Short mmCIF file of C-alpha atoms and ligand atoms in Angstrom, two decimals:
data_model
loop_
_atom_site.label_atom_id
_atom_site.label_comp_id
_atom_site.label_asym_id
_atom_site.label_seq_id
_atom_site.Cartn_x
_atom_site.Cartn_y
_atom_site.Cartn_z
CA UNK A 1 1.67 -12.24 -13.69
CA UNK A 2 4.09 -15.23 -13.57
CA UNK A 3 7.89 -14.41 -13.78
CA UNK A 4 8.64 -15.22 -16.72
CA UNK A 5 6.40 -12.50 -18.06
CA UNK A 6 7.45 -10.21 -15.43
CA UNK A 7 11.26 -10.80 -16.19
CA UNK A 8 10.43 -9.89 -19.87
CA UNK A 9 7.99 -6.79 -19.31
CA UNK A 10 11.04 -5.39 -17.07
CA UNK A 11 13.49 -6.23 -19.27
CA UNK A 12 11.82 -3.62 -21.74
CA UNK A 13 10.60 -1.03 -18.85
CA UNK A 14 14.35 -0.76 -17.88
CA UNK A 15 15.93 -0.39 -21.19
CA UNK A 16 12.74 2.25 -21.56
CA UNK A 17 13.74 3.99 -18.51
CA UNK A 18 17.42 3.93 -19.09
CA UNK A 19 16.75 6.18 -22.18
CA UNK A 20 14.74 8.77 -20.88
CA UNK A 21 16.69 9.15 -16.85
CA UNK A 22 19.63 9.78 -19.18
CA UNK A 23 18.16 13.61 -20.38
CA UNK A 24 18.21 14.98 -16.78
CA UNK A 25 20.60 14.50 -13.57
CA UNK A 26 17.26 15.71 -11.91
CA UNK A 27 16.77 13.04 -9.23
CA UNK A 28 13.17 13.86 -8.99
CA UNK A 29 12.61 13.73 -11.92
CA UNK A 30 13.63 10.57 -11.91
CA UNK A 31 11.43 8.93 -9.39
CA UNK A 32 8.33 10.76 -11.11
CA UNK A 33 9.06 9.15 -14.42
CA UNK A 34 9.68 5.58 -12.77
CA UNK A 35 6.65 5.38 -10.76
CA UNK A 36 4.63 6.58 -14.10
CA UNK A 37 5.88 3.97 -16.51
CA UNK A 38 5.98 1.20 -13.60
CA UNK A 39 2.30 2.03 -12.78
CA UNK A 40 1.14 2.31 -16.06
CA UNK A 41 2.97 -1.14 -17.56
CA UNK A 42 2.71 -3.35 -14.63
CA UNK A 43 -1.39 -4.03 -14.45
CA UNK A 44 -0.89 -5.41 -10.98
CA UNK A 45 0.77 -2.35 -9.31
CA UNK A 46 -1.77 -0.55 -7.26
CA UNK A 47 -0.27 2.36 -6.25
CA UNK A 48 3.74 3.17 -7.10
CA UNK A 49 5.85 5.54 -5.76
CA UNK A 50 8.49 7.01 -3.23
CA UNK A 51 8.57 8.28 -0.12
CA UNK A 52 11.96 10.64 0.17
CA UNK A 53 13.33 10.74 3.42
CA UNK A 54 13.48 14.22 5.03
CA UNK A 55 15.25 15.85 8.14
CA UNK A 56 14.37 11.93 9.53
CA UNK A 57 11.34 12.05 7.87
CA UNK A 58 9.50 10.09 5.33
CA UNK A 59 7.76 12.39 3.03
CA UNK A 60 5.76 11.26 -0.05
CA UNK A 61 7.55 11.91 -3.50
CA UNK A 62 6.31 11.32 -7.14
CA UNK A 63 4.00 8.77 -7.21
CA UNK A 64 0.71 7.28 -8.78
CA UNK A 65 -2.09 5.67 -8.15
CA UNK A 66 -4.86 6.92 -5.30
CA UNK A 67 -3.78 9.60 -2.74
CA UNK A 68 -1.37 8.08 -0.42
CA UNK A 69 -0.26 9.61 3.57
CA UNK A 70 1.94 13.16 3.45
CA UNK A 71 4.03 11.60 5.98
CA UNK A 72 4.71 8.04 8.09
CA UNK A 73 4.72 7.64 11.24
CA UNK A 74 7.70 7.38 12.33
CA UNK A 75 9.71 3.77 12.78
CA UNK A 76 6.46 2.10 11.56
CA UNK A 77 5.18 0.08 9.15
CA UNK A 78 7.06 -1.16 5.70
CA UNK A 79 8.46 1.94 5.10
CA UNK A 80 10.65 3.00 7.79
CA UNK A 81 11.15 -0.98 8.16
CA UNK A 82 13.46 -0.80 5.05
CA UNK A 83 15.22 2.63 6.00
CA UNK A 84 15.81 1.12 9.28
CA UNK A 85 17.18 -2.42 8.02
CA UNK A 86 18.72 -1.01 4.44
CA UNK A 87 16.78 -3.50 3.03
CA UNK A 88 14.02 -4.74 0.13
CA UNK A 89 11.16 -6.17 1.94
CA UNK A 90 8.94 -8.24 0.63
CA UNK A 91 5.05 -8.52 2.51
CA UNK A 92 2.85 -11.34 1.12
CA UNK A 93 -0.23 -10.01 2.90
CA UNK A 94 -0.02 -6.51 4.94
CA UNK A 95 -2.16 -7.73 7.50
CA UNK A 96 0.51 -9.81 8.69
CA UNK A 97 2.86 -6.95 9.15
CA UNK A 98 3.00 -6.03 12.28
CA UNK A 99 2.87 -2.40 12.10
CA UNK A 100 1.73 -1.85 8.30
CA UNK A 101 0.09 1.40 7.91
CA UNK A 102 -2.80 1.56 5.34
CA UNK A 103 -2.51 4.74 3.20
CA UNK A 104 -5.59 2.43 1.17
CA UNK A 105 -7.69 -0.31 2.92
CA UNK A 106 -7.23 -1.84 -0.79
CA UNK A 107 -3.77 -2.84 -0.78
CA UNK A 108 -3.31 -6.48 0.21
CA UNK A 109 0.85 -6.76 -0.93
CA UNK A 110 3.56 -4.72 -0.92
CA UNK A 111 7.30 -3.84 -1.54
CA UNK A 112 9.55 -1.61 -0.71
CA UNK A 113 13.33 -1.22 -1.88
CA UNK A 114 15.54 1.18 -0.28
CA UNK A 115 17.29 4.30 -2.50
CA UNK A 116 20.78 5.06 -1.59
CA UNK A 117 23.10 8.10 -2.66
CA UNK A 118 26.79 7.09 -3.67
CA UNK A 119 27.94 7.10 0.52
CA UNK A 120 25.42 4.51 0.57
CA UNK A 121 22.82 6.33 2.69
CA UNK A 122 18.98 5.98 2.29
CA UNK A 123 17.57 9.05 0.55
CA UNK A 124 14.29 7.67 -0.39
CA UNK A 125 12.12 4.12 -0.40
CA UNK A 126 10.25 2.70 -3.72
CA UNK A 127 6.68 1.52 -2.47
CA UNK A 128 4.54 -0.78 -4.64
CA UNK A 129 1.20 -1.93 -3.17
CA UNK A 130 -0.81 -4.38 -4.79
CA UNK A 131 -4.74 -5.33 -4.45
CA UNK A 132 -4.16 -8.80 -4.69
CA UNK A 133 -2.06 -10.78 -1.83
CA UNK A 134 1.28 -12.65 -2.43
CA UNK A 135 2.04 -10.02 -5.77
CA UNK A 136 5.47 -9.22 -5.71
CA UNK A 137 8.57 -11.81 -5.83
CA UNK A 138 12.16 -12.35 -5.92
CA UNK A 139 11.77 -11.10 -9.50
CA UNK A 140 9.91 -7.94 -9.10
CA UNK A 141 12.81 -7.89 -6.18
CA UNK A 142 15.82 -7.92 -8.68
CA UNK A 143 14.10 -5.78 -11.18
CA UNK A 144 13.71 -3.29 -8.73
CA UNK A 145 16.72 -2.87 -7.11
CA UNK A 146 18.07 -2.56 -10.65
CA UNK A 147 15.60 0.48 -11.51
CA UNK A 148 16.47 2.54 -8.50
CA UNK A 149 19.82 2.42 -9.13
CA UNK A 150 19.17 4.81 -12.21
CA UNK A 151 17.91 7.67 -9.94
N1 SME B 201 2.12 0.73 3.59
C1 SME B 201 3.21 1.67 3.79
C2 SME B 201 2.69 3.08 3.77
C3 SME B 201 2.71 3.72 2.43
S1 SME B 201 1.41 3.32 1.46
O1 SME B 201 1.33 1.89 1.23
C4 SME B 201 1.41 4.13 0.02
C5 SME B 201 3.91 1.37 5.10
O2 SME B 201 3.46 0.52 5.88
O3 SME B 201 4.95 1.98 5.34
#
């Protein structure tokens, strides 16, 4: 999907998702509904969802798409790389991350945005594999970033 399209699809998806985070403080509830209308309105997202960080743990959350790992290994692979650096990280092709673990041998591209509470600490990371390389850009990026702010 080029950006342009992407820019517009999001545009809607937020406004979407503004409406229905506002009937529940519920933060879970939250990251269920996102990774639901994400997965089922973006056609490239492969698998979407969160992994909530636990007693220094990442533990899966809501998600969607095929059965992803309980728990990752700690300080490894995308997921702890964006707790550790409090940072979106973009991977063009997994196999060229280092340490990338493979919940599915499908996913080729992947990003993952840090969630922080109001004192600014990670609480949870938005993963979104795709089965095609190169997926995600600085627009999926933005887009992002914006969404998780409404958990
Ligand atoms: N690839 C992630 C693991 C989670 S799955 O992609 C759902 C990682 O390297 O942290």
């Amino acid at each position: 999907m080029d950006d342009i399209k992407k820019d517009k699809r999001y545009n809607r998806l937020y406004e979407q998702l503004k409406t229905i985070v506002a009937k529940t403080d519920d933060p879970i509830a939250h990251m269920a509904t996102i990774s639901a209308v994400l997965y089922h309105k973006m056609d490239y997202f492969f698998w979407c969802g969160f992994y909530r960080l636990i007693d220094d743990k990442l533990v899966v959350g809501p998600y969607q798409g095929p059965v992803a790992c309980q728990e990752l290994e700690k300080h490894k692979g995308v997921c702890w790389a964006g707790v550790n650096r409090k940072e979106t990280i973009l991977v063009p092709d997994v196999e060229k991350f280092l340490d990338h673990i493979a919940c599915d041998s499908r996913s080729k591209s992947e990003i993952v945005i840090p969630v922080y509470d109001p004192n600014n600490n990670v609480i949870a990371i938005l993963d979104v594999d795709s089965k095609d390389l190169e997926s995600f850009s600085e627009t999926d990026q933005m887009w992002l970033e914006k969404i998780v702010k409404l958990i």
